[in-house]
Short mmCIF file of C-alpha atoms and ligand atoms in Angstrom, two decimals:
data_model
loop_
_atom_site.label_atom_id
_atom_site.label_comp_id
_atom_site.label_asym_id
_atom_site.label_seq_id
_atom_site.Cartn_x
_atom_site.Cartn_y
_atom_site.Cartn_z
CA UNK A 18 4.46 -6.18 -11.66
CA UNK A 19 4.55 -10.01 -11.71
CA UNK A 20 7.24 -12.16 -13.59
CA UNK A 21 7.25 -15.68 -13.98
CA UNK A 22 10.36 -17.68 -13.48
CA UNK A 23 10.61 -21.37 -14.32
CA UNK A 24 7.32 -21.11 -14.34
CA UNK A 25 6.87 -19.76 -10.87
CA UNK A 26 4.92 -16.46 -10.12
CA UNK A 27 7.83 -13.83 -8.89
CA UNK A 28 5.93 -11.03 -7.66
CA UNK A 29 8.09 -7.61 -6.86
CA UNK A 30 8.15 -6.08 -3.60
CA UNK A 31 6.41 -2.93 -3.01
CA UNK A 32 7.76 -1.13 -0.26
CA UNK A 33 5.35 1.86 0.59
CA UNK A 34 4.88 5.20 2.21
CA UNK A 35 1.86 6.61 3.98
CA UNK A 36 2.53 10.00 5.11
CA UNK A 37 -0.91 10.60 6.41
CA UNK A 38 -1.51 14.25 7.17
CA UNK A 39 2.41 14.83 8.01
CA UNK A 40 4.36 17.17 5.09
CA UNK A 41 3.58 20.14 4.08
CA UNK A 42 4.49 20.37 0.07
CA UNK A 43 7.41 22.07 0.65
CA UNK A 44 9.04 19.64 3.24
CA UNK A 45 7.55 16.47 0.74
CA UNK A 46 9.92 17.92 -2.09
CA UNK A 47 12.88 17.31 0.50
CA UNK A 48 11.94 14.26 1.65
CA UNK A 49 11.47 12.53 -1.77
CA UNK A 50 14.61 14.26 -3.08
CA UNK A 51 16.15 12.95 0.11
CA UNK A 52 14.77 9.27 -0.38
CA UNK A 53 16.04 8.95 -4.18
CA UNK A 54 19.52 10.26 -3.27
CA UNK A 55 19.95 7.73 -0.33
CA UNK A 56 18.30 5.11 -2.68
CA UNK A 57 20.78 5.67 -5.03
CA UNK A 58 23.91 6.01 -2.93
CA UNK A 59 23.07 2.58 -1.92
CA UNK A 60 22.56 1.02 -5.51
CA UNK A 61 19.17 0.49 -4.73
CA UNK A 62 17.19 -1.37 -7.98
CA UNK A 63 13.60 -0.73 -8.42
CA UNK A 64 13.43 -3.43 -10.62
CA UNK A 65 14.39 -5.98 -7.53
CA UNK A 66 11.76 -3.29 -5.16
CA UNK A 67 9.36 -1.46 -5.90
CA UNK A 68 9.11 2.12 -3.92
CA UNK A 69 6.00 4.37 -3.57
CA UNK A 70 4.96 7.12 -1.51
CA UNK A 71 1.38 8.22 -0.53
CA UNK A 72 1.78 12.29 0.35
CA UNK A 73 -1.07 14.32 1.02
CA UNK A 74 -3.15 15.65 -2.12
CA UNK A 75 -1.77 19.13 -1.47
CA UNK A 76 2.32 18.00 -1.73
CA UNK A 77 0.99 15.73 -5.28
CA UNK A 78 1.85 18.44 -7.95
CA UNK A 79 5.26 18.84 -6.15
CA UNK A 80 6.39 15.33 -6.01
CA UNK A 81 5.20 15.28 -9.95
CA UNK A 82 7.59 17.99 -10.80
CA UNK A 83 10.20 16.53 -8.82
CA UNK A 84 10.11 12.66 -9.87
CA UNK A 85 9.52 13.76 -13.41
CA UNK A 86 12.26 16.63 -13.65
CA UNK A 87 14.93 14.45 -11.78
CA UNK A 88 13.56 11.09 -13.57
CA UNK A 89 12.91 9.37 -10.46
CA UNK A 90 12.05 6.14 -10.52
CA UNK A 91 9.64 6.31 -7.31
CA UNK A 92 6.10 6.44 -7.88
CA UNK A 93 3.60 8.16 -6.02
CA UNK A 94 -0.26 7.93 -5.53
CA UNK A 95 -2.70 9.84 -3.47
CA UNK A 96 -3.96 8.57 -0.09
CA UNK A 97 -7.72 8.33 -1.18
CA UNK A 98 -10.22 9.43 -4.20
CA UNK A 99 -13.62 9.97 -5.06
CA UNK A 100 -15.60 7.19 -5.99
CA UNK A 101 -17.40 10.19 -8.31
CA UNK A 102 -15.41 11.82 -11.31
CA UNK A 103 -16.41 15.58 -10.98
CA UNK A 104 -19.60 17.55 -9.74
CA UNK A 105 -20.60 19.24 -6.45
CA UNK A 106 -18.92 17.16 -3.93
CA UNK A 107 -17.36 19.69 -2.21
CA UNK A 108 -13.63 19.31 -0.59
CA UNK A 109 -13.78 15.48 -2.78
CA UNK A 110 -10.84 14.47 -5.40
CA UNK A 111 -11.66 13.06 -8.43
CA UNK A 112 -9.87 10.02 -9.78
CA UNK A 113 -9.07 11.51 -13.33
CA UNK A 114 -7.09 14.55 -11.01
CA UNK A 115 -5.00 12.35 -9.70
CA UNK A 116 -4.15 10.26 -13.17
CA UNK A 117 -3.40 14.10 -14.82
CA UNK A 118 -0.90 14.38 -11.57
CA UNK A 119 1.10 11.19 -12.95
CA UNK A 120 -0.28 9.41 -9.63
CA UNK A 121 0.02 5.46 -10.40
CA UNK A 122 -1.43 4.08 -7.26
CA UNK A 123 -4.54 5.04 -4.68
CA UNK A 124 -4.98 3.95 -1.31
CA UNK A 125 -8.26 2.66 -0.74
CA UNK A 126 -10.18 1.64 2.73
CA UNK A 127 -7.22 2.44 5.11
CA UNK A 128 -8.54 1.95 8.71
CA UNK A 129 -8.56 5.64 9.37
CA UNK A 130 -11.12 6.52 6.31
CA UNK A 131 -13.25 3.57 7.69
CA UNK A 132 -13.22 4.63 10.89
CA UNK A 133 -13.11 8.77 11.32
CA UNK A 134 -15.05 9.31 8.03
CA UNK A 135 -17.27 6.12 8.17
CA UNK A 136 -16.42 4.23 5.08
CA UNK A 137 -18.39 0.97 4.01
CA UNK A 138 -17.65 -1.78 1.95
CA UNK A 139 -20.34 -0.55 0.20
CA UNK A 140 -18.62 3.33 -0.66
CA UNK A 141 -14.99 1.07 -1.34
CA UNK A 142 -16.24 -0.85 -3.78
CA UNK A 143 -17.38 2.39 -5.48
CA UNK A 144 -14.09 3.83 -4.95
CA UNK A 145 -12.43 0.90 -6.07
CA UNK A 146 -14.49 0.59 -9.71
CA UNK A 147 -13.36 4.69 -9.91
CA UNK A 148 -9.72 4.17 -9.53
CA UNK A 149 -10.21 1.25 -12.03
CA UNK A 150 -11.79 3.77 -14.20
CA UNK A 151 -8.89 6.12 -14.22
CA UNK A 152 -6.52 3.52 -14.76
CA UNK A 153 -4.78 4.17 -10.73
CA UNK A 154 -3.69 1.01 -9.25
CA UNK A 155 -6.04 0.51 -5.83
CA UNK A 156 -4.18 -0.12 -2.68
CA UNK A 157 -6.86 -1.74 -0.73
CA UNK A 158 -6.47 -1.55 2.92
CA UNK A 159 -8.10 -4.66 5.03
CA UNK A 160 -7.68 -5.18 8.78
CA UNK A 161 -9.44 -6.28 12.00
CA UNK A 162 -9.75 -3.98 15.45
CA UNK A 163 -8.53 -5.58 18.26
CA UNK A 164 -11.78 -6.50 20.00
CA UNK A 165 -12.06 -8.47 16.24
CA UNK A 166 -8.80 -10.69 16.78
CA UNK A 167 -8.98 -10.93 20.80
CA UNK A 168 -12.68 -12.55 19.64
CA UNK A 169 -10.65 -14.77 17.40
CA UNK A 170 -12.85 -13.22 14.08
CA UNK A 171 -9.74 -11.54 12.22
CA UNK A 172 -9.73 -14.00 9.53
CA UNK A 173 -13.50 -14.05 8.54
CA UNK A 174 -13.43 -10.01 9.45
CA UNK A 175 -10.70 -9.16 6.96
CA UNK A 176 -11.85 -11.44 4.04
CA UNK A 177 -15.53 -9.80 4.32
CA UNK A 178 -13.96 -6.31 3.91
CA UNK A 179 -11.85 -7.92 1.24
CA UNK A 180 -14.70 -9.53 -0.58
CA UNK A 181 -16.99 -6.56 -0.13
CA UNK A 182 -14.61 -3.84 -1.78
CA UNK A 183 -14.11 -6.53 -4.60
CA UNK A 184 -17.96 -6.90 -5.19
CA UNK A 185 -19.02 -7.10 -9.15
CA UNK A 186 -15.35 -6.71 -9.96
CA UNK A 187 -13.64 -9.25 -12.49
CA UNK A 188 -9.94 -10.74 -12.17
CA UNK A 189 -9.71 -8.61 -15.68
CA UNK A 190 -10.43 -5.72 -14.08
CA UNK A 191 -8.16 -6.48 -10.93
CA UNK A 192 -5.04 -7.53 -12.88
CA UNK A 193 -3.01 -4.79 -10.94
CA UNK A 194 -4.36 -4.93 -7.75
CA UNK A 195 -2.26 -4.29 -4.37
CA UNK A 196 -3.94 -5.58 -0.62
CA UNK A 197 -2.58 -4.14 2.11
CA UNK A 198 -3.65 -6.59 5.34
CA UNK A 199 -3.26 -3.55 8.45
CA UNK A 200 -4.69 -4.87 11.40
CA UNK A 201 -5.40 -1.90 13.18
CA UNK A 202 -4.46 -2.48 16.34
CA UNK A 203 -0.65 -2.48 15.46
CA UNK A 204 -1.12 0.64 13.42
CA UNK A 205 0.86 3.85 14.99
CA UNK A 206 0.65 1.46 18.22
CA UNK A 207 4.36 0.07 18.39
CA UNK A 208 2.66 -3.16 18.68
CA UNK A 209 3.54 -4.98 15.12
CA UNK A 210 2.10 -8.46 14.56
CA UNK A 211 4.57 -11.17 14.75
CA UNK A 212 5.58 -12.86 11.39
CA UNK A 213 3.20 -15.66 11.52
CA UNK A 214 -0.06 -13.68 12.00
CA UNK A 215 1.31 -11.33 8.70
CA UNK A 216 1.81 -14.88 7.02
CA UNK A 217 -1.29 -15.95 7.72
CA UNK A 218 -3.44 -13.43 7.26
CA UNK A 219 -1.79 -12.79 3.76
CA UNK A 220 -2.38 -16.54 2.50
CA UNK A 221 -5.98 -16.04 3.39
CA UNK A 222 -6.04 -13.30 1.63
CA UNK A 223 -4.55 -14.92 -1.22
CA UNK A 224 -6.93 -18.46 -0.70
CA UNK A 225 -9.68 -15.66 -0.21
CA UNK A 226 -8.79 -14.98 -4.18
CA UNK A 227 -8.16 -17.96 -5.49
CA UNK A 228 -11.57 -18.66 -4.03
CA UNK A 229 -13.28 -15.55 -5.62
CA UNK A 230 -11.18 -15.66 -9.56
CA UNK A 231 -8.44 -18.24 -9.75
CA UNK A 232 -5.28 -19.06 -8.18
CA UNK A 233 -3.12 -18.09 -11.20
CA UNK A 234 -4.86 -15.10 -10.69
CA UNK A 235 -4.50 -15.10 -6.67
CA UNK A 236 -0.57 -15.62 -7.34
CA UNK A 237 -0.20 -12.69 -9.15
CA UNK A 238 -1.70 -10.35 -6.47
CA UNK A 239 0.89 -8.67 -3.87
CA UNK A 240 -0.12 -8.47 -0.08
CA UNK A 241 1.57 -6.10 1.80
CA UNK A 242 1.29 -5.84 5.89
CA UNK A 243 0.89 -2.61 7.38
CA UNK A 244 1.11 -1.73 11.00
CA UNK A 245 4.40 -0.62 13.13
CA UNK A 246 6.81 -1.88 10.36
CA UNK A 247 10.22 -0.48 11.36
CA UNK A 248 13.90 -1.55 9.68
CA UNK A 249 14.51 -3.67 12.37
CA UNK A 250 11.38 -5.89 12.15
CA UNK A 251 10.88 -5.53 8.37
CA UNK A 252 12.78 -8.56 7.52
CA UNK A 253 11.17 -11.21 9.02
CA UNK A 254 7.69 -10.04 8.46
CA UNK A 255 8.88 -10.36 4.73
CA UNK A 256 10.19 -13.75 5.00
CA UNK A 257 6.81 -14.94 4.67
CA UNK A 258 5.96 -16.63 1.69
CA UNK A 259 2.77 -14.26 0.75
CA UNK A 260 4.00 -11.16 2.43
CA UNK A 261 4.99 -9.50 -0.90
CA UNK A 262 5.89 -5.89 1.11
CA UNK A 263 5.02 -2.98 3.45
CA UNK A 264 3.20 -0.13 3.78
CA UNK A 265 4.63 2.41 5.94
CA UNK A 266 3.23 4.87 8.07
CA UNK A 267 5.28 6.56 10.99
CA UNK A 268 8.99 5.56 9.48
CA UNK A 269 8.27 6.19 5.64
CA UNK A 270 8.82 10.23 7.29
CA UNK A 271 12.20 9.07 8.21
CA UNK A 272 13.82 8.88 5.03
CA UNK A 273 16.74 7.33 6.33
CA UNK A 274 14.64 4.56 8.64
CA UNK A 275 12.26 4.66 5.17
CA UNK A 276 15.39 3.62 3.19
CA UNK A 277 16.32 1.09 5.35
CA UNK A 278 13.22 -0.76 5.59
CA UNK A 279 13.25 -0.43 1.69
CA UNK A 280 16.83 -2.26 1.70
CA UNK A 281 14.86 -5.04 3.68
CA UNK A 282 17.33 -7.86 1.61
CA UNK A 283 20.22 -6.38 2.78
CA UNK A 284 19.78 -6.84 6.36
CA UNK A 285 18.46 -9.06 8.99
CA UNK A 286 15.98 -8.12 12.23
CA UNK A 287 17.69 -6.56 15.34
CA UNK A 288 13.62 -7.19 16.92
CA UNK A 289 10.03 -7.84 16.47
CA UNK A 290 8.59 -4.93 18.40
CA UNK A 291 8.01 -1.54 16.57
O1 LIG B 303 -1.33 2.81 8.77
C1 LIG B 303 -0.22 2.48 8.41
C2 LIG B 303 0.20 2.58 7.01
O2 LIG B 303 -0.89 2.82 6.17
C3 LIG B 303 0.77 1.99 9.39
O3 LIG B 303 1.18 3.05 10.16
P1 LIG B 303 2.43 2.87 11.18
O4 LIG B 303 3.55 2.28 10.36
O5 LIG B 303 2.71 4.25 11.66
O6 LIG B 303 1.97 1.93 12.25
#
């Protein structure tokens, strides 16, 4: 959701959780009934920030009877889809499931899908025009290896990925669109980057769209960073201007580390390193 104030684009923080293949659907009903009870003992205001959690497909028809029966105001999404609706794709998870399962938001490209099941640009666009199609919000996960940044090619690396899932698509299209910049190296790693390389990856990201649409539709696009983010470096990797929030992996299972890190105003950095 983007708001303008005198006439300035105020984009919400999304603070987000990718659980990965951690929480069985018993333990995820716990751990979001957990998160929205600490959330709300602290006041917290999901108008102000955004909260979102990315459980395995197996745990989504729990969370949906929890969030809905309790009215919670998290949302939830699935960690990838199909870029086919239905058919004989065996062990695949079509887009229109998840909508029926009240997700809002997909995941799209995260390093690990590129990189264990071989995803292309090519396969992310495709994914990309089928969570359009169902009306999910794509997450779309863009980030360089290591040997990519020690080579000094992370910029140009990240924007191809960036440009290549966006193929064909129009800033129509894209009006809800979340990019999550995770270089890889700092995912699951300790290793986080510092503040200025979240910064500036993220305003390329953003020129990157201004470039491709228009920069009114560029400032309207949030840019998370992903990779190590912990509550005591979540601050400052916020404080930049086009860092708009976080996706989680490791502490989002931590719901009270998870709550933290969503309560990023509140508090200021004990540390850089994860
Ligand atoms: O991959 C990530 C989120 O999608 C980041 O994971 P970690 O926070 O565990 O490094």
């Amino acid at each position: 959701m983007t708001t303008q104030k005198n006439g300035v684009f105020v984009r919400r923080p999304l603070i987000a959780g990718n659980w990965k293949m951690n929480i069985d659907h018993m333990e995820a009903i716990a751990l979001v009934q957990k998160l929205a009870w600490t959330l709300n003992d602290a006041g917290h205001d999901y108008d102000r920030v955004q909260v979102s959690v990315f459980p395995p497909f197996t745990d989504l028809r729990g969370v949906q009877t929890l969030v809905t029966g309790d009215k919670l105001s998290i949302d939830y999404g699935a960690q990838d889809l199909s870029d086919q609706d239905s058919g004989a794709y065996t062990g695949d998870i079509s887009g229109a499931f998840l909508k029926k399962l009240g997700c809002t938001q997909v995941l799209i490209g995260h390093s690990e899908r590129r990189e264990v099941h071989g995803e292309t640009d090519e396969l992310l666009n495709a994914k990309l025009v089928a969570a359009l199609r169902h009306g999910l919000t794509p997450v779309l996960c863009v980030g360089e290896g290591l040997d990519v940044r020690e080579a000094g090619n992370h910029v140009a690396h990240t924007l191809a990925q960036l440009e290549g899932a966006l193929a064909g698509r129009s800033a129509e299209e894209l009006t809800e669109l979340v990019v999550a910049y995770e270089p890889v190296w700092a995912i699951g790693t300790g290793k986080v980057a510092g503040p200025e390389d979240a910064q500036e990856m993220s305003a390329a990201i953003r020129a990157k769209l201004a470039e491709l649409y228009s920069q009114e539709f560029a400032d309207t696009v949030r840019v998370l960073y992903g990779g190590s983010v912990k509550s005591k470096n979540v601050a400052s990797i916020l404080a930049g201007a086009d860092v708009d929030g976080a996706l989680v992996g490791g502490a989002s299972l931590d719901t009270d580390e998870f709550s933290k890190i969503i309560s990023f105003e509140k508090h200021t950095d004990t540390g850089v390193q994860g």
